[in-house]
XYZ file of C-alpha atoms in Angstrom:
383
model
C -6.907 10.076 -8.044
C -9.052 12.965 -8.766
C -9.691 12.017 -12.238
C -10.551 8.448 -11.398
C -12.994 9.155 -8.528
C -14.679 11.967 -10.525
C -15.044 9.591 -13.641
C -16.748 7.008 -11.459
C -19.192 9.306 -9.774
C -19.978 10.835 -13.132
C -20.429 7.404 -14.816
C -22.955 6.410 -12.148
C -24.721 9.525 -12.209
C -24.810 9.546 -16.039
C -26.056 6.044 -15.796
C -29.055 7.253 -13.808
C -29.852 9.788 -16.332
C -29.238 7.737 -19.536
C -31.357 4.721 -18.173
C -34.058 7.048 -17.039
C -34.369 8.484 -20.557
C -35.199 5.057 -22.119
C -38.715 3.833 -22.378
C -37.570 0.364 -22.282
C -35.251 -0.049 -19.221
C -34.146 -3.421 -20.445
C -32.287 -1.780 -23.423
C -29.866 0.995 -22.359
C -28.746 3.241 -25.056
C -25.361 3.144 -26.799
C -23.951 6.073 -24.846
C -24.610 4.238 -21.657
C -22.820 1.138 -22.900
C -19.937 3.215 -24.252
C -19.478 4.796 -20.665
C -19.822 1.536 -18.990
C -17.081 -0.076 -21.371
C -14.771 2.675 -20.746
C -15.189 2.463 -16.932
C -14.570 -1.185 -17.201
C -11.434 -0.674 -19.229
C -10.050 1.853 -16.756
C -10.519 -0.870 -13.990
C -8.935 -3.728 -16.091
C -5.942 -1.450 -16.942
C -4.889 -1.182 -13.389
C -3.858 -4.097 -11.098
C -6.421 -3.480 -8.361
C -6.262 -6.866 -6.448
C -4.665 -6.654 -3.002
C -1.540 -8.453 -2.354
C 1.086 -9.390 0.324
C 4.594 -10.582 -0.163
C 6.739 -12.658 2.173
C 9.800 -10.846 3.711
C 12.451 -12.294 5.885
C 15.348 -10.116 7.281
C 18.589 -11.683 7.247
C 21.329 -9.339 8.822
C 21.813 -5.776 9.773
C 25.270 -4.588 10.050
C 27.778 -1.776 9.106
C 30.510 -1.441 6.502
C 33.462 0.885 6.473
C 34.999 1.855 3.218
C 37.913 4.130 2.358
C 37.797 6.703 -0.467
C 40.994 7.567 -2.531
C 41.873 10.234 -0.029
C 41.799 7.982 2.918
C 38.543 9.179 4.403
C 36.443 6.589 5.909
C 32.740 6.341 5.265
C 30.460 4.226 7.182
C 27.345 2.627 5.594
C 24.712 0.262 7.046
C 23.110 -2.603 5.221
C 20.132 -4.764 5.723
C 20.093 -8.133 3.729
C 16.901 -9.935 3.154
C 15.018 -12.615 1.284
C 11.854 -11.772 -0.679
C 9.296 -14.298 -2.046
C 6.315 -13.739 -4.097
C 3.939 -15.780 -1.782
C 1.444 -15.139 0.800
C 2.649 -17.463 3.379
C 4.218 -15.168 5.905
C 4.359 -16.687 9.329
C 4.349 -13.277 11.021
C 1.084 -12.398 9.379
C -2.545 -13.501 9.989
C -2.749 -14.599 6.290
C -5.963 -14.420 4.393
C -5.093 -17.820 3.111
C -4.971 -19.095 6.696
C -7.891 -17.049 8.016
C -9.668 -19.201 10.660
C -13.198 -18.041 10.013
C -13.020 -18.376 6.235
C -11.612 -21.863 6.443
C -14.283 -23.005 8.946
C -17.131 -21.780 6.511
C -15.432 -23.693 3.692
C -15.079 -26.766 5.824
C -18.693 -26.583 6.824
C -19.809 -26.297 3.109
C -17.650 -29.203 2.004
C -19.297 -31.240 4.843
C -22.774 -30.321 3.870
C -22.412 -30.554 0.131
C -20.978 -33.782 -1.456
C -19.625 -32.014 -4.716
C -17.990 -29.082 -2.860
C -14.134 -28.964 -2.854
C -11.692 -26.682 -1.274
C -8.678 -25.736 -3.806
C -5.562 -24.520 -2.502
C -3.443 -24.140 -5.681
C -3.419 -20.292 -5.664
C -5.261 -18.910 -2.496
C -8.122 -20.956 -0.945
C -11.474 -21.363 -2.971
C -14.507 -23.177 -2.755
C -15.110 -25.204 -5.934
C -17.487 -27.648 -7.519
C -15.854 -31.092 -8.081
C -15.660 -32.099 -11.795
C -16.236 -28.508 -13.246
C -13.123 -26.552 -14.497
C -12.759 -22.954 -15.029
C -14.645 -19.998 -13.498
C -17.822 -21.885 -13.777
C -16.720 -24.323 -11.071
C -15.733 -21.563 -8.439
C -18.306 -20.758 -5.912
C -16.283 -18.313 -3.874
C -12.392 -17.422 -3.706
C -10.400 -14.878 -1.926
C -8.579 -12.738 -4.621
C -6.433 -11.227 -1.991
C -5.076 -14.522 -1.002
C -3.608 -15.411 -4.409
C -0.368 -14.432 -5.988
C 0.623 -13.460 -9.513
C 3.658 -12.054 -11.484
C 4.211 -8.575 -10.279
C 6.860 -5.912 -9.841
C 8.027 -4.929 -6.403
C 8.897 -1.242 -5.811
C 10.470 -1.362 -2.363
C 11.074 1.610 -0.285
C 12.527 1.672 3.229
C 12.817 4.429 5.892
C 14.899 3.908 9.063
C 14.822 6.123 12.238
C 15.913 5.890 15.789
C 13.931 6.529 19.061
C 14.799 10.201 19.456
C 12.126 12.487 18.269
C 12.164 16.088 17.550
C 9.767 17.377 20.380
C 11.384 19.181 23.249
C 10.446 17.538 26.464
C 13.148 18.603 29.113
C 11.285 21.763 29.975
C 7.924 20.032 30.562
C 6.678 19.105 34.389
C 6.159 16.261 34.079
C 8.229 15.341 31.095
C 6.157 14.449 28.136
C 3.172 16.547 29.216
C 3.257 19.446 26.919
C 0.712 20.571 24.300
C 3.002 19.565 21.506
C 2.353 15.884 22.539
C -0.845 16.378 20.643
C 0.607 17.526 17.321
C -0.895 15.500 14.557
C 2.298 14.188 13.009
C 4.522 11.339 13.530
C 7.601 12.418 15.524
C 10.382 10.471 14.127
C 13.981 10.560 15.191
C 17.093 10.783 13.127
C 15.640 9.382 9.768
C 17.548 7.857 6.980
C 16.139 6.814 3.511
C 17.888 3.825 1.671
C 20.723 4.828 -0.940
C 22.201 3.176 -3.926
C 25.900 2.452 -4.430
C 27.174 -0.396 -6.466
C 30.521 -0.253 -4.877
C 29.019 -0.624 -1.420
C 26.685 -3.466 -2.634
C 29.573 -5.455 -4.080
C 31.432 -5.086 -0.759
C 28.442 -6.469 1.089
C 28.158 -9.368 -1.251
C 31.887 -10.122 -0.520
C 31.144 -9.954 3.235
C 28.009 -12.096 3.208
C 29.097 -14.501 0.412
C 25.969 -14.211 -1.430
C 24.500 -12.663 -4.791
C 22.308 -9.623 -3.728
C 20.023 -7.322 -5.805
C 19.467 -3.705 -4.723
C 15.992 -2.446 -4.492
C 16.329 -0.597 -7.870
C 17.217 -3.958 -9.438
C 14.362 -5.740 -7.730
C 12.006 -3.029 -9.052
C 13.185 -3.702 -12.712
C 12.315 -7.342 -12.822
C 9.016 -9.212 -12.638
C 8.632 -11.514 -9.883
C 6.601 -14.694 -10.635
C 4.722 -16.683 -7.848
C 7.026 -18.561 -5.684
C 7.929 -21.857 -6.793
C 10.389 -23.894 -4.731
C 10.664 -26.798 -7.256
C 12.271 -24.521 -9.985
C 15.693 -23.048 -9.516
C 17.767 -20.861 -11.382
C 21.647 -20.936 -12.177
C 22.639 -19.445 -8.777
C 20.175 -21.467 -6.631
C 17.335 -19.017 -6.240
C 13.795 -20.550 -6.475
C 11.381 -19.183 -9.004
C 9.736 -15.996 -7.448
C 12.499 -15.530 -4.830
C 15.193 -13.135 -4.598
C 17.943 -12.006 -2.098
C 18.483 -8.450 -1.722
C 20.103 -5.643 0.388
C 19.057 -2.091 1.340
C 21.889 0.380 2.001
C 21.929 3.284 4.296
C 24.113 6.224 4.938
C 25.454 5.894 8.509
C 22.780 5.392 10.959
C 23.046 7.531 14.170
C 25.584 6.280 16.631
C 23.373 7.736 19.561
C 20.450 5.605 18.739
C 19.633 2.602 20.773
C 16.291 1.553 19.147
C 15.935 1.552 15.344
C 12.840 1.225 13.318
C 12.636 0.235 9.629
C 9.514 0.748 7.604
C 9.446 -1.336 4.349
C 6.798 0.085 1.909
C 5.771 -1.896 -1.151
C 5.332 -5.297 0.179
C 1.605 -4.708 0.283
C -0.990 -2.510 -1.418
C -3.534 -2.954 1.346
C -4.925 0.346 2.437
C -7.516 1.434 5.022
C -9.521 4.673 5.535
C -11.274 5.513 8.937
C -13.920 8.157 8.045
C -15.264 10.413 10.827
C -19.063 10.186 11.292
C -20.790 12.600 8.952
C -24.015 14.377 9.323
C -26.906 13.006 7.371
C -26.770 14.419 3.811
C -23.386 16.035 4.481
C -19.954 14.833 3.155
C -17.438 13.480 5.803
C -14.852 15.819 7.384
C -11.925 14.630 5.014
C -9.286 16.483 7.133
C -9.924 14.324 10.105
C -10.132 10.989 8.210
C -7.325 8.378 9.144
C -5.451 6.773 5.989
C -3.615 3.769 6.952
C -1.306 1.640 4.700
C -0.185 -1.806 5.592
C 3.598 -1.577 6.139
C 6.059 -4.372 7.203
C 8.040 -3.043 10.239
C 11.485 -4.159 11.737
C 12.591 -2.902 15.106
C 16.226 -3.531 16.140
C 18.037 -2.904 19.512
C 21.588 -1.473 19.460
C 23.074 -1.540 22.857
C 26.193 0.312 23.747
C 27.315 3.948 23.690
C 28.664 5.982 20.818
C 32.161 4.803 21.160
C 33.483 1.708 19.178
C 30.092 1.197 17.572
C 31.764 -1.361 15.173
C 31.794 -3.730 18.190
C 28.160 -3.490 18.885
C 25.565 -5.637 17.205
C 22.022 -5.016 16.140
C 19.382 -7.445 17.703
C 16.093 -7.865 16.073
C 13.503 -7.452 18.700
C 10.335 -7.402 16.633
C 9.030 -7.846 13.001
C 5.557 -7.896 11.416
C 2.819 -5.998 9.795
C 1.370 -2.717 11.000
C -1.166 -0.110 9.893
C 0.753 3.114 9.656
C -0.667 6.625 8.697
C 0.047 7.635 5.201
C 0.270 10.929 3.561
C -2.396 12.075 1.211
C -2.893 15.577 -0.239
C -6.040 17.285 0.818
C -7.026 17.503 -2.834
C -7.194 13.650 -2.917
C -8.943 13.505 0.506
C -11.568 15.838 -0.687
C -12.179 13.946 -3.928
C -12.722 10.772 -2.046
C -15.009 12.105 0.465
C -17.199 13.905 -2.115
C -17.159 10.957 -4.214
C -18.487 8.751 -1.362
C -21.148 11.540 -0.592
C -22.448 11.557 -4.108
C -22.495 7.706 -4.440
C -24.204 7.290 -0.984
C -26.848 9.744 -1.852
C -28.037 8.625 -5.255
C -31.504 7.498 -4.326
C -35.117 8.523 -4.524
C -35.853 9.966 -1.036
C -38.294 12.569 -0.025
C -35.477 14.631 1.683
C -32.767 14.088 -0.748
C -34.196 13.518 -4.418
C -31.795 12.431 -7.191
C -32.208 15.806 -8.885
C -30.982 17.677 -6.148
C -27.775 15.449 -5.567
C -27.170 15.473 -9.305
C -27.287 19.371 -9.376
C -24.721 19.432 -6.427
C -22.643 16.898 -8.279
C -22.439 18.904 -11.593
C -21.361 22.108 -9.513
C -18.636 20.216 -7.767
C -17.584 18.677 -11.277
C -17.460 22.203 -12.817
C -15.424 23.385 -10.060
C -13.023 20.458 -10.430
C -12.646 21.140 -14.172
C -11.825 24.880 -13.296
C -9.103 23.834 -10.934
C -7.694 21.499 -13.647
C -7.994 24.053 -16.395
C -4.900 22.482 -18.187
C -6.391 19.062 -18.234
C -9.831 19.372 -19.638
C -9.090 16.464 -22.020
C -8.949 14.364 -18.899
C -12.008 15.783 -17.329
C -14.340 16.531 -20.293
C -17.451 18.572 -20.013
C -19.775 15.769 -19.462
C -22.858 17.738 -18.358
C -22.618 19.617 -21.657
C -22.423 16.280 -23.488
C -25.453 15.124 -21.611
C -27.495 18.128 -22.471
C -26.697 18.258 -26.041
C -29.449 16.965 -28.509
C -29.176 13.620 -29.786
C -27.943 13.393 -33.437
């Protein structure tokens, strides 16, 4: 993260210097072209397009297994269906965005050759012209492509860790303002081939664990193509296993990370010519959330059933180290202030950047090959 954002800021600052050094602005020098190509390669090597997968929960239940000593171990399992498609009825889909579709409809009504294509996402195209030349506008984040799915699941109950019984009234103490999520008894997914096999026997279906799903490439969903076990192309059925969930919980929440890579940052308002207070920034990740009710007391829990009460997408806080927060804030500051203004000339901002860049190289002394001394390179005489 630090290397990427610093490279971006350095490339743009270097572009200003390199282009300014040319008498003919229409002919950038070779060093500028090389750095531009390096930046483009960095972007091309990463899958930066936003995506959203279709997830449907099937069953949440518990399983009791005996080991060779006769001890009973309790596991909970969540079975699900996963498809590499955008069409999720629980989400406001980009491919079904009302405003976007209204604009496309108005364009097709106004221009005879304009067409709306819905093969992969929703795009406005020119009739009779194939390829990129025929595309006027399209939503990249409404498209699907072959991808690996790295699913991670966290489960917790309604009981938090804050002590509320001594407050009057209850829930009014200063600890309610602590800046962290107060989760109850948390449980992360586990892996057990023996338990997975037993769950397959119970539900009567082939299932993949989250590790097995992450090891395959999931193509776009195509219901017209089926494999030997009846799964459609781009579709898998899986199971998430947990060590015994708390018998005292009555409301369980499951957060599924990896079904979308959408990310939001809410930066606090910054003073003119100053970077944002990155410690107060809100970093939110799009997460699929399931909520189940588990009525009953702690006795005879095997007779109590889980009831799905809510499912859908939420924007949840995500952890980012202060080093990454600082790098993002200062990159935004440098990029937003690269302009010729009376109060903030380019040379002043550039001097601030090189000081920050030198400090970053010092903090990553063992990785100087990843953060080369670009300032010395620029000041070196031309060969």
